[in-house]
XYZ file of C-alpha atoms in Angstrom:
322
model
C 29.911 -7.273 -8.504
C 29.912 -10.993 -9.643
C 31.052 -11.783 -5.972
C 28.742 -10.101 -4.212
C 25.741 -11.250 -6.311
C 27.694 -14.737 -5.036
C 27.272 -13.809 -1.269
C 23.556 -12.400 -1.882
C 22.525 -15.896 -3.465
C 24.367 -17.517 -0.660
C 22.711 -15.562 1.894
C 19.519 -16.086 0.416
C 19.823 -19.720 0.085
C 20.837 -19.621 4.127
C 18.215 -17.562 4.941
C 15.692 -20.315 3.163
C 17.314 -22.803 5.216
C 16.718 -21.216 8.379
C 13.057 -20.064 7.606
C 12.173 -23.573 6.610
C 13.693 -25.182 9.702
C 11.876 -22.532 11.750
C 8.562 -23.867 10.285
C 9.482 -27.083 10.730
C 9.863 -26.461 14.314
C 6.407 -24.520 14.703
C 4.730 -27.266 13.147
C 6.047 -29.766 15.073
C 5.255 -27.330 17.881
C 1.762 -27.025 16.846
C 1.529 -30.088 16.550
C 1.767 -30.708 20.257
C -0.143 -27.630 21.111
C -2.699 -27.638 18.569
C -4.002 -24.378 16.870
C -4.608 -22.429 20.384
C -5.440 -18.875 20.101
C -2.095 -18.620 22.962
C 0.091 -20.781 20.317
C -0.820 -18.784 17.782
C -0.407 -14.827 19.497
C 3.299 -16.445 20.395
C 3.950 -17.430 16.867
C 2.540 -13.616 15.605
C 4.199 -12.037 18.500
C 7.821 -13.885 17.349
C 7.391 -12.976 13.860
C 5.791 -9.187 14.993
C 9.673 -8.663 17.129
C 11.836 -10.027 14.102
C 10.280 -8.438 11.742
C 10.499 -4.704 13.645
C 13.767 -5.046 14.855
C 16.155 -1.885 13.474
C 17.595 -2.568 10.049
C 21.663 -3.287 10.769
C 24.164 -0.701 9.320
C 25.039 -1.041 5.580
C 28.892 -2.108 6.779
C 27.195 -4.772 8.980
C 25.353 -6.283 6.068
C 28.065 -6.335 3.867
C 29.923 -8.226 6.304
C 26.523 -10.361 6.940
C 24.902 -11.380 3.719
C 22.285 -12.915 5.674
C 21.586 -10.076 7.720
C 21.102 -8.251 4.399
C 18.405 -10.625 3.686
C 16.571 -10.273 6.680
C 16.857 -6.709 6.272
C 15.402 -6.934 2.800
C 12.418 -8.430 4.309
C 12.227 -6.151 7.042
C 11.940 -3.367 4.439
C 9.354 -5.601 2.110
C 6.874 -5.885 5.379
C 7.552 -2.017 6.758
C 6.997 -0.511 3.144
C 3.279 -1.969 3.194
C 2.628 1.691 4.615
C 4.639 4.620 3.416
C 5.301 7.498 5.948
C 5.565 11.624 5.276
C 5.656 14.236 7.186
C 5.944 17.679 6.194
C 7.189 19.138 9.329
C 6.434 23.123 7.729
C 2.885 22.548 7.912
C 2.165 19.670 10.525
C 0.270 17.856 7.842
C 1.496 13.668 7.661
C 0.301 11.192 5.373
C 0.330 7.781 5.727
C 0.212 6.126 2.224
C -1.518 2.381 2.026
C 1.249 0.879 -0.316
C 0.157 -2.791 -1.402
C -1.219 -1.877 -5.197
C -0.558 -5.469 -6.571
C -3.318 -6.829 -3.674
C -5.418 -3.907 -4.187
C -3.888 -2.560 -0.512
C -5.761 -5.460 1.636
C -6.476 -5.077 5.064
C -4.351 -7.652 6.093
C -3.025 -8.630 9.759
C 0.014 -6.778 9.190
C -1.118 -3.770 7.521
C -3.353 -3.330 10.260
C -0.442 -3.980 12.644
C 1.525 -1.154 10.682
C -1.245 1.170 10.405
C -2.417 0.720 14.385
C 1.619 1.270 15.463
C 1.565 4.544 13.052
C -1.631 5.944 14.883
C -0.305 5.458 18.239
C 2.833 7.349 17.507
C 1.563 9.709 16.261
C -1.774 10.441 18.821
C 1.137 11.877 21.349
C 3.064 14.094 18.439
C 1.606 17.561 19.069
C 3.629 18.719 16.224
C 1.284 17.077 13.688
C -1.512 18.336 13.305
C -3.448 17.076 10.594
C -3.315 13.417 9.425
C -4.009 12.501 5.267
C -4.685 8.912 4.663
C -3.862 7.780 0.912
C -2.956 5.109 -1.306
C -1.091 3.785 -4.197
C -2.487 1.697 -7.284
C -5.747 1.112 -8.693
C -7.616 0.818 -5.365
C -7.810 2.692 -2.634
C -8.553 -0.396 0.001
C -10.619 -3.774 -1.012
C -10.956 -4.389 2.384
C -9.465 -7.188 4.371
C -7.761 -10.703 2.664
C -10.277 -12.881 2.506
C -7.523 -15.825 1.163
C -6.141 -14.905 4.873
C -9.538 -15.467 6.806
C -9.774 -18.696 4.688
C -6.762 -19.601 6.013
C -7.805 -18.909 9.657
C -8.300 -22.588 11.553
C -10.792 -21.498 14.128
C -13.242 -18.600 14.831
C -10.898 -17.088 17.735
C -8.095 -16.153 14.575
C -11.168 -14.536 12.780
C -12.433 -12.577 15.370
C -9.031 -11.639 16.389
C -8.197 -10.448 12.970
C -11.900 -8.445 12.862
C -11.116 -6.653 16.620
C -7.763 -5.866 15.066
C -9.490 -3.801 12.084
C -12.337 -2.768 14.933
C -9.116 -0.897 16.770
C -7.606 0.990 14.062
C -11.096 2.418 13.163
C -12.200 2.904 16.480
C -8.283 4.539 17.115
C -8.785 7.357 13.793
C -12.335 8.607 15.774
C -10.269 8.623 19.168
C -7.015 10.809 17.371
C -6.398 14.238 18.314
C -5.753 15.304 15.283
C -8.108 15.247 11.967
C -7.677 12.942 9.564
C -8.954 13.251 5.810
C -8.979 10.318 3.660
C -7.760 10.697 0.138
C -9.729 8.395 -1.657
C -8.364 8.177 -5.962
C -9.565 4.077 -6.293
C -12.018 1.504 -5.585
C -13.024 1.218 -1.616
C -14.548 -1.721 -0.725
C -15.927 -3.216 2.542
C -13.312 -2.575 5.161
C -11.697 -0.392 2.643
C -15.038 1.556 2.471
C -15.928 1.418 6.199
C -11.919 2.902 6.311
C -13.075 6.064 4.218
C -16.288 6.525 7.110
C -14.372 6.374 9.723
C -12.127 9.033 8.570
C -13.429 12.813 9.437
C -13.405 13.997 6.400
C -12.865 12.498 2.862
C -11.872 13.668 -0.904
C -12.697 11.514 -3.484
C -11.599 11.072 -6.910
C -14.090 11.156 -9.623
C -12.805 7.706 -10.621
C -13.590 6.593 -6.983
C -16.327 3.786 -6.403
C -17.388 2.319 -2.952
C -19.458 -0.145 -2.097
C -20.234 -3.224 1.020
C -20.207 -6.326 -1.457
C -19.424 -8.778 0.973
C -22.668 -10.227 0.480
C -21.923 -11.022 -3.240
C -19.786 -13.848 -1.667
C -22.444 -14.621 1.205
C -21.091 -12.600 3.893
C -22.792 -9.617 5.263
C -20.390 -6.515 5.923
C -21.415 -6.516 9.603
C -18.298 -4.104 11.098
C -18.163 -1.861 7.780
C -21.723 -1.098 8.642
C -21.032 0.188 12.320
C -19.094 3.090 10.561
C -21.272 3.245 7.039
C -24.683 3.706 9.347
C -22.770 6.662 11.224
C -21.623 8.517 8.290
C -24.491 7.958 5.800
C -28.403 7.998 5.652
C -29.768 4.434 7.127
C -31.322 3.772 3.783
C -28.761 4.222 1.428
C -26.115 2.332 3.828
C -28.982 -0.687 3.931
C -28.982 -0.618 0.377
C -25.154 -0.566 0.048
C -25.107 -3.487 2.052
C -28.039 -5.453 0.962
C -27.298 -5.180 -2.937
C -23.457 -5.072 -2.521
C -23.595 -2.545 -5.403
C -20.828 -0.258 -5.987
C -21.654 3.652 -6.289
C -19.576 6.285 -7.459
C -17.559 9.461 -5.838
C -21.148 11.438 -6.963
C -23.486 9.329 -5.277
C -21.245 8.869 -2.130
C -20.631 12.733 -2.132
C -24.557 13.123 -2.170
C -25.039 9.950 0.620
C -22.635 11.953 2.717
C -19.987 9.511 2.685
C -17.728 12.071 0.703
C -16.794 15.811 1.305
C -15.954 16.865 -2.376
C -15.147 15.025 -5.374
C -12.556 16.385 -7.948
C -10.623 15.225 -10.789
C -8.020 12.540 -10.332
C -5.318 15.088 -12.023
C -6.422 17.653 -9.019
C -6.619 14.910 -5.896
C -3.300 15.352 -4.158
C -3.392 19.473 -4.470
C -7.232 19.715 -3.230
C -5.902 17.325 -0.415
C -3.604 19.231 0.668
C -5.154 22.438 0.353
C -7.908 21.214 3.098
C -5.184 19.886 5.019
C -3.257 23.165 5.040
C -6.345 24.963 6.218
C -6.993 22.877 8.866
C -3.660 23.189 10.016
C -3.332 26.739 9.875
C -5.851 26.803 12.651
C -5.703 26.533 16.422
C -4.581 22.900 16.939
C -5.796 23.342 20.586
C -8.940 24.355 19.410
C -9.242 21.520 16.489
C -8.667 18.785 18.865
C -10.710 19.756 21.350
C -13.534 20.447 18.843
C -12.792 17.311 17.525
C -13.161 15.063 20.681
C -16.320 17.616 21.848
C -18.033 17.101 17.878
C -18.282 13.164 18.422
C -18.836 13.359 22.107
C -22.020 15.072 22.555
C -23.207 12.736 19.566
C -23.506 10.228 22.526
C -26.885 12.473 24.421
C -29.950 11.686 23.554
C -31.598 14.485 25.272
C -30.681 17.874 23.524
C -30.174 19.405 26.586
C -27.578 17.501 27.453
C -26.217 17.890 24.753
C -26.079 21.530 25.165
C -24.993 21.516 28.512
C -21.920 19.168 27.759
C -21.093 21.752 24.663
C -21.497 24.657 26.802
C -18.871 23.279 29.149
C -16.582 22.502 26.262
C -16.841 26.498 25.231
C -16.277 27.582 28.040
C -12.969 25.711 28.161
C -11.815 26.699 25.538
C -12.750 30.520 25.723
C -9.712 29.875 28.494
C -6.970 28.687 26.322
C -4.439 31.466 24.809
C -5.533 31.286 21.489
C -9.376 31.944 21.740
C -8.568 34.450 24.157
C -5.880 36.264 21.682
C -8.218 35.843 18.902
């Protein structure tokens, strides 16, 4: 044991080396490049391939301290989100898993988080997708010590499209997805809950837009607040910055049904298992139609697009089997 604990400080030490001679070289690269939006999607892209490459074999790291290291890491970074699926009932759940920084919106959370969604938008065995999370809080929204960090507008913006793609990628889904909200949701982490199709809420829950408390208006959590609540009540979320609780955003329509914390995961799943036990043709196209004829103005439109969608689906085995 002694010796190994010998090689794992070793490799450790070694894999220091090499990470600060790699930032060594990317500031001396940046240096001659400056901070360009290019530089800087080659540095992200770099770190993006090392740090998804496949975890080596347990005999390879023992042989490789410092491939145990990296694969440490690798582990530290991929853990951010936790992954189940319960292949019985088609129900997954993706699990935020960042409690000690209140699961932040961060870069590479939404990198995780956009790279679950895709696989799983062409998995027709899934059928209904939970969103959860671990700790105290249920989102707080994006890092705002990383936007400090950010050199230009370009990394900003970046980092806000980023977020503006996972939300926009949950409405565009096949398959449901019900948020499972048992902590605090704040601005991104509140415009996350919206975005979702449906949404449980602990009675502990509380939500709220305060960006403005720090002078900075909650300008893409309100694209998805102003779509899922009243306009009033979303202005006044994001004017005052107050935080309401799971009774006032169950009657502001940002909630479904609010139950006791002990209760949360089994009233989840419950919904989830209903949904699933339905036609999934029928729940994905419904899905897609639902926010689709949202789009027409003109209620005959409307009407006409929906009548089209019926009638497709009247077609399909399972309306016509009943």
């Amino acid at each position: 044991l002694l010796v190994s604990l010998l090689h794992l400080a070793r490799s450790i030490i070694s894999c220091m080396s090499s990470t600060l001679a790699s930032v060594m070289t990317i500031r001396r690269s940046a240096g001659s490049m400056g901070s360009s939006p290019l530089f800087i999607r080659c540095a992200r892209g770099a770190i993006h391939h090392i740090a998804t490459s496949p975890v080596p074999s347990t005999s390879l790291a023992v042989r490789s301290p410092s491939l145990l290291a990296k694969a440490i890491s690798m582990r530290a970074m991929s853990s951010l989100v936790l992954r189940s699926d319960e292949k019985s009932t088609g129900i997954t759940t993706l699990t935020l898993n960042n409690p000690m920084k209140y699961n932040v919106l961060s870069w590479e959370m939404l990198d995780t988080l956009q790279n679950q969604l895709d696989e799983i938008a062409t998995d027709s065995t899934i059928r209904v997708l939970v969103v959860g999370a671990n700790g105290k809080a249920f989102s707080s929204g994006h890092d705002l010590k990383e936007i400090q960090s950010h050199q230009n507008i370009e990394d900003t913006t970046d980092l806000f499209k980023k977020c503006s793609k996972f939300m926009i990628s949950i409405n565009k889904l096949p398959q449901p997805v019900i948020a499972k909200v048992q902590g605090v949701a704040t601005a991104a982490g509140c415009q996350l809950v919206a975005s979702c199709d449906l949404a449980i809420g602990s009675s502990a829950a509380r939500f709220g837009v305060s960006g403005i408390n720090l002078g900075l208006f909650c300008s893409t959590p309100a694209v998805a607040l102003s779509r899922t609540v009243q306009r009033k009540q979303a202005m006044h979320m994001l004017l005052t910055g107050d935080l309401i609780s799971a009774e006032e955003a169950l009657a502001y329509g940002l909630l479904n049904t609010v139950v006791s914390p002990d209760i949360l995961e089994s009233e989840t799943t419950k919904l989830a298992e209903k949904i699933a036990s339905k036609s999934s043709f029928g729940v994905q196209l419904g899905k897609k139609m639902f926010y689709d004829q949202l789009k027409y103005d003109n209620l005959e439109d409307a009407y006409n697009f929906a009548t089209e969608r019926i009638g497709c689906n009247m077609q399909h085995t399972d309306a016509r089997e009943g």
